[in-house]
Short mmCIF file of C-alpha atoms in Angstrom, two decimals:
data_model
loop_
_atom_site.label_atom_id
_atom_site.label_comp_id
_atom_site.label_asym_id
_atom_site.label_seq_id
_atom_site.Cartn_x
_atom_site.Cartn_y
_atom_site.Cartn_z
CA MET A 1 -0.03 0.27 -0.06
CA ASN A 2 1.24 3.62 -0.62
CA LYS A 3 1.69 5.13 2.33
CA GLU A 4 1.40 8.94 1.00
CA ILE A 5 -2.55 8.00 0.42
CA LEU A 6 -2.88 8.08 3.94
CA ASN A 7 -1.34 10.93 4.47
CA GLU A 8 -3.93 13.86 4.76
CA PRO A 9 -1.77 16.56 3.50
CA VAL A 10 -1.45 14.73 0.28
CA PHE A 11 -5.24 15.28 -0.15
CA VAL A 12 -4.97 18.99 0.93
CA ASN A 13 -2.02 19.96 -1.58
CA ASP A 14 -4.64 17.74 -4.26
CA ILE A 15 -7.53 20.20 -3.50
CA VAL A 16 -5.13 23.26 -3.53
CA LYS A 17 -4.01 21.51 -7.24
CA LEU A 18 -7.71 21.16 -8.02
CA ILE A 19 -8.71 24.32 -7.20
CA ARG A 20 -5.99 25.91 -9.15
CA SER A 21 -5.92 24.32 -12.32
CA GLY A 22 -8.55 26.09 -14.23
CA CYS A 23 -11.30 23.60 -14.30
CA SER A 24 -15.16 25.41 -14.43
CA ASP A 25 -17.19 25.16 -11.74
CA ALA A 26 -19.06 22.89 -12.57
CA GLU A 27 -15.91 20.22 -13.16
CA LEU A 28 -14.62 21.86 -10.12
CA ARG A 29 -17.57 21.09 -8.10
CA ALA A 30 -18.15 17.31 -9.14
CA LYS A 31 -14.26 16.46 -8.48
CA LEU A 32 -14.70 18.00 -4.76
CA GLU A 33 -16.93 15.63 -4.08
CA ASP A 34 -14.69 12.93 -3.68
CA TYR A 35 -13.40 14.46 -0.52
CA HIS A 36 -13.59 14.90 2.73
CA ASP A 37 -15.56 17.59 3.97
CA ASN A 38 -11.91 17.84 6.57
CA ASP A 39 -9.65 18.02 3.83
CA ILE A 40 -11.29 20.67 2.52
CA ALA A 41 -11.43 22.93 5.43
CA GLU A 42 -7.69 22.04 5.91
CA SER A 43 -6.91 23.42 2.20
CA LEU A 44 -8.51 27.03 2.69
CA GLU A 45 -5.39 28.14 4.89
CA GLN A 46 -3.38 27.32 1.61
CA LEU A 47 -5.91 29.68 -0.97
CA GLU A 48 -5.66 33.19 -1.25
CA PRO A 49 -9.01 34.99 -0.47
CA SER A 50 -10.19 35.21 -3.97
CA GLU A 51 -9.89 31.34 -4.15
CA ARG A 52 -11.87 30.91 -1.21
CA ARG A 53 -14.21 32.98 -1.91
CA ARG A 54 -15.08 31.24 -5.08
CA LEU A 55 -14.65 28.16 -3.52
CA PHE A 56 -17.57 29.16 -1.42
CA SER A 57 -19.85 30.47 -4.16
CA ILE A 58 -19.37 26.97 -5.83
CA LEU A 59 -20.29 24.65 -2.77
CA GLY A 60 -23.04 26.76 -1.66
CA THR A 61 -24.43 26.99 1.67
CA GLU A 62 -25.32 23.56 2.74
CA TRP A 63 -21.81 22.30 1.91
CA CYS A 64 -20.00 25.11 2.66
CA SER A 65 -21.63 24.71 6.50
CA GLU A 66 -20.49 20.87 6.79
CA VAL A 67 -16.87 22.58 5.67
CA PHE A 68 -16.92 25.05 8.21
CA ALA A 69 -17.86 22.92 10.86
CA TYR A 70 -14.44 21.25 10.66
CA VAL A 71 -12.55 25.03 10.75
CA ASP A 72 -10.16 25.34 13.62
CA ASP A 73 -10.20 28.91 13.97
CA PRO A 74 -12.47 30.86 12.35
CA LYS A 75 -11.71 34.29 12.57
CA PRO A 76 -9.91 35.02 9.65
CA TYR A 77 -12.91 34.10 7.42
CA ILE A 78 -15.00 35.71 9.39
CA LYS A 79 -13.24 39.10 8.02
CA GLU A 80 -13.22 37.88 4.95
CA PHE A 81 -16.99 36.69 4.23
CA GLY A 82 -18.62 39.56 6.93
CA ALA A 83 -21.11 38.10 9.92
CA LYS A 84 -24.12 37.61 7.25
CA GLN A 85 -22.71 34.63 5.32
CA ILE A 86 -20.95 33.03 8.38
CA ALA A 87 -24.34 33.07 10.51
CA ALA A 88 -25.68 31.49 6.93
CA PHE A 89 -23.52 29.08 7.61
CA ILE A 90 -24.18 28.03 11.42
CA ASN A 91 -28.14 27.87 10.43
CA GLU A 92 -27.33 24.85 8.53
CA MET A 93 -25.28 23.57 11.13
CA ASP A 94 -25.74 20.59 13.98
CA SER A 95 -25.95 22.92 16.91
CA ASP A 96 -23.23 21.60 18.48
CA ASP A 97 -20.95 22.34 16.08
CA ALA A 98 -22.39 25.99 15.61
CA ALA A 99 -22.11 26.09 19.07
CA ASP A 100 -18.45 25.21 19.10
CA ILE A 101 -17.68 28.21 16.33
CA LEU A 102 -19.77 30.62 18.17
CA GLU A 103 -17.46 29.95 21.21
CA MET A 104 -13.96 30.34 19.50
CA LEU A 105 -14.96 34.06 19.07
CA ASP A 106 -14.96 37.22 20.87
CA GLU A 107 -18.47 38.31 22.24
CA GLY A 108 -18.71 41.01 19.94
CA THR A 109 -18.66 39.24 17.32
CA GLN A 110 -20.99 36.48 18.92
CA SER A 111 -23.52 38.97 19.47
CA GLU A 112 -23.08 40.53 15.75
CA ILE A 113 -23.63 36.71 14.15
CA ASN A 114 -26.41 36.25 16.68
CA SER A 115 -28.40 38.91 14.73
CA TYR A 116 -28.57 36.87 11.51
CA LEU A 117 -29.26 33.61 13.08
CA ASP A 118 -33.07 31.68 12.68
CA GLU A 119 -34.29 31.69 15.77
CA ASP A 120 -34.09 27.60 16.63
CA VAL A 121 -30.76 27.40 15.86
CA LYS A 122 -30.16 30.35 18.73
CA ALA A 123 -31.99 28.28 20.87
CA ASP A 124 -30.68 24.82 20.02
CA ILE A 125 -27.29 27.36 20.62
CA ASN A 126 -28.64 28.72 24.13
CA LEU A 127 -29.65 25.64 25.06
CA ILE A 128 -26.18 23.89 24.92
CA ASN A 129 -24.97 26.86 26.36
CA SER A 130 -26.91 26.84 29.22
CA TYR A 131 -25.08 23.57 30.80
CA ASP A 132 -21.50 23.52 32.30
CA ASP A 133 -18.58 22.52 30.42
CA ASP A 134 -17.89 19.42 32.43
CA GLU A 135 -22.02 18.41 31.90
CA ILE A 136 -23.13 16.00 29.33
CA GLY A 137 -25.42 18.68 28.00
CA SER A 138 -22.76 20.42 26.84
CA LEU A 139 -21.92 18.19 24.42
CA ILE A 140 -25.54 17.24 23.20
CA THR A 141 -26.96 18.29 19.39
CA THR A 142 -30.43 18.53 18.60
CA ASN A 143 -29.53 16.40 14.89
CA TYR A 144 -32.18 13.44 15.76
CA ILE A 145 -35.26 12.01 14.83
CA GLU A 146 -38.11 11.98 17.24
CA ILE A 147 -40.99 10.48 16.79
CA LYS A 148 -44.76 9.99 19.28
CA LYS A 149 -45.72 6.35 20.50
CA ASN A 150 -49.35 6.36 19.55
CA LEU A 151 -48.47 6.51 15.61
CA THR A 152 -48.71 3.74 13.09
CA ILE A 153 -46.16 2.26 11.13
CA PRO A 154 -46.95 3.95 7.86
CA GLU A 155 -47.42 7.06 9.97
CA ALA A 156 -44.16 7.02 12.13
CA THR A 157 -42.26 6.17 8.40
CA GLN A 158 -43.93 9.44 6.92
CA GLU A 159 -42.87 11.19 10.15
CA LEU A 160 -39.31 10.13 9.50
CA ILE A 161 -39.25 11.51 5.67
CA ARG A 162 -40.28 14.91 6.83
CA GLN A 163 -37.75 14.98 9.53
CA ALA A 164 -34.84 13.33 7.38
CA GLY A 165 -34.64 16.79 5.53
CA GLU A 166 -33.49 18.89 8.30
CA ASN A 167 -31.86 15.52 10.61
CA ASP A 168 -29.49 13.33 9.01
CA ASN A 169 -28.73 11.12 12.44
CA ILE A 170 -32.05 8.13 11.25
CA SER A 171 -30.17 5.64 12.43
CA THR A 172 -31.81 5.25 15.85
CA ILE A 173 -35.41 7.37 16.02
CA TYR A 174 -36.42 8.69 19.61
CA VAL A 175 -40.21 7.79 20.96
CA ASN A 176 -41.94 9.48 23.00
CA ASP A 177 -44.68 9.09 24.97
CA GLU A 178 -48.20 11.24 25.10
CA ASP A 179 -46.81 13.32 27.88
CA GLY A 180 -43.88 14.14 25.41
CA LYS A 181 -41.48 12.50 28.08
CA TYR A 182 -38.65 10.04 26.39
CA CYS A 183 -39.74 5.77 26.91
CA GLY A 184 -37.39 4.43 24.14
CA THR A 185 -35.83 3.98 20.82
CA ILE A 186 -36.79 2.18 17.19
CA ASP A 187 -33.50 1.18 15.22
CA LEU A 188 -34.52 2.17 12.01
CA LYS A 189 -33.79 -1.37 10.13
CA ASP A 190 -36.96 -2.84 12.43
CA LEU A 191 -39.17 0.17 11.02
CA ILE A 192 -38.01 -0.60 7.49
CA ILE A 193 -39.06 -4.37 7.28
CA ALA A 194 -41.63 -3.97 10.00
CA ARG A 195 -45.52 -4.69 8.41
CA LYS A 196 -48.20 -2.07 8.38
CA THR A 197 -50.24 -4.16 10.65
CA ASP A 198 -47.53 -4.32 12.81
CA GLU A 199 -47.96 -2.37 16.28
CA LEU A 200 -44.97 0.47 16.73
CA ASP A 201 -44.85 -0.51 20.52
CA SER A 202 -43.53 -4.15 18.95
CA ILE A 203 -40.67 -2.41 17.49
CA ILE A 204 -39.96 0.01 20.67
CA SER A 205 -36.68 -0.43 22.89
CA TYR A 206 -37.94 0.56 26.01
CA SER A 207 -34.13 -0.64 28.07
CA TYR A 208 -32.29 1.57 25.95
CA PRO A 209 -29.46 3.39 27.68
CA TYR A 210 -29.58 7.05 28.34
CA LEU A 211 -27.57 9.82 30.53
CA LEU A 212 -28.98 12.94 32.09
CA ASP A 213 -27.86 16.27 31.59
CA LYS A 214 -26.51 17.38 34.12
CA GLU A 215 -24.31 14.02 34.76
CA LYS A 216 -20.80 14.80 34.80
CA ILE A 217 -18.19 14.03 31.66
CA SER A 218 -16.26 12.24 33.29
CA ASP A 219 -18.38 10.38 35.38
CA CYS A 220 -20.12 8.50 32.41
CA ILE A 221 -17.11 8.45 30.13
CA ASP A 222 -16.91 4.53 31.02
CA ARG A 223 -20.15 3.80 30.56
CA ILE A 224 -20.56 5.39 27.01
CA LYS A 225 -17.78 3.21 25.85
CA ASP A 226 -19.96 0.17 27.22
CA TYR A 227 -22.52 0.79 25.30
CA GLU A 228 -21.22 1.25 21.82
CA GLU A 229 -23.98 2.61 20.29
CA ASP A 230 -24.45 5.13 17.48
CA SER A 231 -26.25 7.62 19.41
CA LEU A 232 -27.24 8.08 23.00
CA PRO A 233 -30.17 10.29 24.42
CA VAL A 234 -30.14 12.47 26.85
CA LEU A 235 -32.60 13.05 28.78
CA ASN A 236 -33.32 16.23 31.32
CA SER A 237 -34.79 15.87 35.08
CA ASP A 238 -38.50 15.68 33.82
CA LYS A 239 -36.85 12.75 31.81
CA LYS A 240 -37.91 14.86 28.73
CA LEU A 241 -35.56 14.39 25.97
CA VAL A 242 -32.97 17.30 25.29
CA GLY A 243 -30.68 16.41 22.49
CA ILE A 244 -28.79 13.19 21.72
CA LEU A 245 -24.88 11.98 21.62
CA THR A 246 -23.23 11.10 18.85
CA PRO A 247 -20.39 8.83 18.52
CA GLN A 248 -18.48 12.37 17.45
CA SER A 249 -19.53 14.13 20.73
CA VAL A 250 -18.22 10.66 22.43
CA ILE A 251 -14.73 10.39 20.98
CA GLU A 252 -14.44 14.16 21.78
CA ALA A 253 -15.94 13.86 25.38
CA VAL A 254 -13.01 10.87 25.90
CA ASP A 255 -10.29 12.87 24.08
CA ASP A 256 -11.06 16.09 26.30
CA GLU A 257 -11.23 13.67 30.17
CA LEU A 258 -7.57 12.56 29.12
CA GLY A 259 -6.21 15.89 28.10
CA ASP A 260 -7.53 16.95 31.69
CA ASP A 261 -6.28 14.31 33.24
CA TYR A 262 -3.14 14.04 31.18
CA ALA A 263 -2.65 18.53 32.49
CA LYS A 264 -3.62 17.37 35.80
CA LEU A 265 -1.23 14.56 36.18
CA GLY A 266 1.22 17.38 35.12
CA GLY A 267 0.18 19.54 37.70
CA LEU A 268 -2.15 22.01 35.72
CA THR A 269 -5.48 23.03 36.79
CA SER A 270 -6.80 22.55 33.01
CA GLU A 271 -5.66 21.47 29.37
CA GLU A 272 -4.06 24.15 27.63
CA ASP A 273 -3.57 24.90 24.35
CA LEU A 274 -1.81 27.41 21.83
CA ARG A 275 -4.15 30.00 21.41
CA GLU A 276 -4.23 31.23 25.06
CA THR A 277 -2.61 34.09 26.42
CA THR A 278 0.51 33.89 29.15
CA GLY A 279 -1.51 35.41 31.51
CA GLU A 280 -4.13 32.60 31.40
CA SER A 281 -1.38 29.85 31.16
CA VAL A 282 0.45 31.71 34.59
CA LYS A 283 -3.57 31.06 36.10
CA LYS A 284 -3.49 27.23 34.99
CA ARG A 285 -0.24 26.65 36.30
CA LEU A 286 -0.02 28.80 39.54
CA PRO A 287 -2.03 27.16 41.85
CA TRP A 288 -0.31 23.86 42.17
CA LEU A 289 3.10 25.88 42.20
CA ILE A 290 1.99 27.42 45.42
CA VAL A 291 1.76 24.26 47.38
CA LEU A 292 4.45 22.52 45.60
CA LEU A 293 6.54 25.43 46.80
CA PHE A 294 5.30 25.21 50.17
CA LEU A 295 5.74 21.37 50.20
CA GLY A 296 9.29 21.96 48.92
CA MET A 297 10.06 24.45 51.75
CA LEU A 298 9.90 21.37 54.43
CA VAL A 299 11.25 19.29 52.44
CA SER A 300 14.04 21.59 52.83
CA THR A 301 13.40 22.11 56.56
CA VAL A 302 13.52 18.38 56.94
CA VAL A 303 16.94 18.12 55.18
CA GLY A 304 17.93 21.05 57.15
CA ALA A 305 17.04 19.38 60.28
CA PHE A 306 19.68 16.84 59.62
CA GLU A 307 22.77 18.87 58.71
CA GLY A 308 24.63 17.12 61.66
CA VAL A 309 24.30 14.22 59.79
CA VAL A 310 25.73 15.77 56.78
CA ALA A 311 28.51 17.53 59.09
CA ILE A 312 29.61 14.44 60.35
CA LEU A 313 29.54 12.11 57.05
CA PRO A 314 29.46 14.16 54.22
CA ILE A 315 29.86 11.69 51.54
CA VAL A 316 25.62 10.45 52.22
CA ILE A 317 25.04 13.55 50.62
CA CYS A 318 26.14 12.50 47.21
CA PHE A 319 23.40 9.77 47.08
CA GLN A 320 20.54 11.97 47.99
CA SER A 321 19.35 12.34 44.52
CA LEU A 322 19.74 8.45 43.77
CA ILE A 323 16.83 7.96 46.63
CA LEU A 324 14.91 11.00 45.87
CA ASP A 325 14.56 10.12 41.89
CA MET A 326 14.04 6.60 42.51
CA ALA A 327 11.07 7.32 45.63
CA GLY A 328 9.56 10.20 42.48
CA ASN A 329 9.56 7.86 39.71
CA VAL A 330 7.68 4.43 41.87
CA GLY A 331 5.25 7.05 43.23
CA THR A 332 4.54 8.39 39.45
CA GLN A 333 4.14 4.89 38.60
CA SER A 334 1.84 3.94 41.14
CA LEU A 335 -0.32 7.14 40.96
CA ALA A 336 -0.87 6.14 36.79
CA VAL A 337 -1.97 2.89 37.83
CA THR A 338 -4.38 3.85 40.58
CA ILE A 339 -5.97 6.72 38.85
CA ARG A 340 -6.61 4.04 35.65
CA VAL A 341 -7.80 1.76 38.38
CA LEU A 342 -10.30 4.08 39.73
CA MET A 343 -11.93 4.99 36.56
CA ASP A 344 -13.96 2.07 37.35
CA GLU A 345 -16.93 3.16 39.52
CA ASN A 346 -17.99 -0.67 39.96
CA LEU A 347 -14.79 -1.27 41.80
CA LYS A 348 -15.29 -2.87 45.51
CA GLY A 349 -13.32 -2.16 49.04
CA LYS A 350 -11.62 -5.36 48.86
CA ASP A 351 -10.63 -4.11 45.30
CA LYS A 352 -9.18 -1.37 46.17
CA LEU A 353 -7.11 -3.63 48.95
CA MET A 354 -5.96 -5.65 46.36
CA LEU A 355 -4.48 -2.70 44.60
CA VAL A 356 -2.85 -1.42 47.61
CA VAL A 357 -1.22 -4.93 48.46
CA LYS A 358 -0.22 -4.98 44.84
CA GLU A 359 1.55 -2.35 44.47
CA ALA A 360 3.48 -2.48 48.27
CA LYS A 361 4.44 -6.03 46.65
CA VAL A 362 5.88 -4.13 43.30
CA GLY A 363 8.11 -2.15 45.72
CA ILE A 364 8.97 -4.21 48.01
CA GLY A 365 9.88 -6.73 44.64
CA ASN A 366 11.79 -3.88 43.11
CA GLY A 367 13.33 -2.15 45.74
CA MET A 368 14.77 -5.68 47.09
CA LEU A 369 16.41 -6.18 43.16
CA LEU A 370 17.76 -2.46 43.13
CA GLY A 371 18.55 -2.54 46.59
CA VAL A 372 20.90 -5.45 46.51
CA MET A 373 22.26 -3.35 43.21
CA THR A 374 22.87 -0.58 45.24
CA VAL A 375 24.32 -2.28 47.87
CA ILE A 376 26.97 -4.60 46.06
CA PHE A 377 28.16 -1.00 42.82
CA LEU A 378 27.80 1.94 44.99
CA GLY A 379 30.42 -0.24 47.68
CA ILE A 380 32.76 -1.24 44.80
CA TYR A 381 32.07 2.92 43.94
CA ILE A 382 33.15 4.33 47.57
CA THR A 383 35.90 2.58 47.77
CA VAL A 384 37.60 1.92 44.42
CA VAL A 385 36.70 6.35 43.64
CA LYS A 386 36.26 7.57 47.15
CA GLY A 387 38.93 5.77 48.71
CA TYR A 388 36.99 4.36 51.48
CA GLY A 389 37.80 1.15 53.27
CA TRP A 390 35.71 -1.88 52.36
CA ASN A 391 33.92 -2.19 55.15
CA GLU A 392 33.11 1.63 55.99
CA ALA A 393 32.41 1.61 51.99
CA PHE A 394 30.17 -1.01 52.00
CA LEU A 395 28.24 0.19 54.99
CA ILE A 396 27.64 3.15 53.61
CA SER A 397 26.10 1.46 50.74
CA ALA A 398 24.25 -1.06 52.80
CA CYS A 399 22.42 2.07 54.20
CA VAL A 400 21.94 3.61 50.46
CA GLY A 401 20.55 -0.12 49.53
CA ILE A 402 18.28 -0.30 52.65
CA SER A 403 17.00 3.23 52.44
CA LEU A 404 15.87 3.07 49.03
CA LEU A 405 14.52 -0.27 49.91
CA LEU A 406 11.84 1.37 52.02
CA ALA A 407 11.48 4.74 50.05
CA MET A 408 10.27 2.32 47.01
CA VAL A 409 7.52 1.10 49.04
CA ILE A 410 6.28 3.91 51.45
CA SER A 411 6.25 5.73 47.92
CA SER A 412 4.48 2.78 45.89
CA LEU A 413 1.98 3.06 48.71
CA VAL A 414 1.92 7.10 48.84
CA GLY A 415 0.95 6.97 45.17
CA THR A 416 -1.79 4.13 45.69
CA LEU A 417 -2.97 5.97 48.97
CA VAL A 418 -3.21 9.85 48.22
CA PRO A 419 -5.22 9.48 45.06
CA MET A 420 -7.61 6.66 46.99
CA PHE A 421 -8.02 9.09 49.63
CA PHE A 422 -8.63 11.58 47.26
CA HIS A 423 -11.02 10.05 45.06
CA LYS A 424 -12.98 9.24 48.61
CA LEU A 425 -13.60 12.70 49.19
CA ASN A 426 -15.35 12.66 45.80
CA ILE A 427 -12.02 14.62 44.68
CA ASP A 428 -10.50 13.74 40.87
CA PRO A 429 -7.86 11.38 42.24
CA ALA A 430 -6.01 13.39 39.33
CA VAL A 431 -5.40 16.30 41.41
CA ALA A 432 -2.96 13.88 42.93
CA SER A 433 -1.00 15.08 39.90
CA GLY A 434 2.58 13.28 39.67
CA PRO A 435 4.48 17.06 41.06
CA LEU A 436 2.03 16.19 43.98
CA ILE A 437 3.52 12.89 44.86
CA THR A 438 7.01 13.68 43.75
CA THR A 439 7.15 15.91 46.58
CA LEU A 440 5.36 13.95 49.72
CA ASN A 441 7.56 11.04 48.32
CA ASP A 442 11.04 13.46 48.69
CA LEU A 443 10.23 14.13 52.33
CA VAL A 444 9.47 10.33 52.60
CA ALA A 445 12.56 9.96 51.55
CA VAL A 446 14.97 12.61 53.30
CA VAL A 447 13.69 11.32 56.05
CA THR A 448 13.78 7.47 55.60
CA TYR A 449 17.77 8.31 54.41
CA TYR A 450 19.09 10.48 56.51
CA GLY A 451 16.71 9.45 59.58
CA LEU A 452 18.56 5.64 59.07
CA ALA A 453 21.92 7.10 58.14
CA TRP A 454 21.74 9.09 61.47
CA VAL A 455 20.38 5.99 63.28
CA PHE A 456 22.67 3.38 61.58
CA LEU A 457 25.93 4.07 60.38
CA ILE A 458 26.69 6.58 63.10
CA ARG A 459 25.00 6.12 66.05
CA MET A 460 25.04 2.15 65.64
CA MET A 461 27.93 1.96 63.72
CA ASN A 462 29.84 4.91 64.78
CA LEU A 463 31.07 5.86 61.63
CA ALA A 464 32.00 9.72 61.32
#
């Protein structure tokens, strides 16, 4: 297979060449039908303003709306085509895409475009914007087919045909009862093969899964993935259908959730992007850095409390970073595993206990192996390079090895128990970020290492 065929920029370049080929409008439109709307949207940046105007004129409003839904930054095109033309595109879009486009614009531009929008489009956008960004309702689209339960098979088919002109998500048909409340769904295939004399009730699935509009996206991700449906209905507190969740929305939700978790693991309050100002980025990064600053001061204070150990046996400070780094690495690994496990909302207390025991065993196993390696190699290093006697060298390396074992075991437990503690308090466990765990483990490692050096090397073995 030619790998270039799978490379998106190849299609974009082909589209640009096609637009500049000098072919007629009719021929250009026919050839563009072979390309995905996303590729056409990607090509817009490479075109001249006159070429874009010709392209949009050839495509027409409906097709342009489908292309424009994939545009990453609509601002340049608003200046180029004007608010009225952009509003015409938005009027033809799915409500979720329309809301996303408007969200990228400043308030003044939004207001100008809103003045040209259809009332039903405004209502749909306002509905989506009424939800917080972390609520399921913020992801819905109103592009779906909705029918009444009391229809006959022919009437339901006619209603499907009528609504399909405006809504293209037709594979699942949503059914309401006499009071306008959601009661189930009909698979398009079942409606097509049903006989005229059949009851509509016989092909309605009353146990079809649904989500509530005020539910947190993070709480629903696992359920959404487990259902694996083409779309999911979203209901309000009155059990009325307010919209549906499409596969594209699900992918975006999963991507955003993973992005937020990754950001939190990096010590950020939320994910950043390239369009943010310096001030916005500082605002996101500063809170955790302030917390970590004070924790760092605590670590420094503890280190200062052991300055007597360093004064008596200066060589111990050479291996401080080894203990700290390994403790931080182990804690971060345990944190990553724990957060992944805690995503399962059905996790039982027994399962959590098993996770703690497992991480402790992993810490002991890795700690013993690395501890033995440390004793051997550091003992040789201290003897050959630092000039210490064999007895003193291996006593010091033994202290480092035992400290490494203890620090790794404790760090494994910290990396497991801290996110569990956050989860118990209904706080996102990803808040127990990598930097936080690392700083806590620095504290553990310092106390373990210098404490053992004081007790074992100085008090018991009288090394000085």
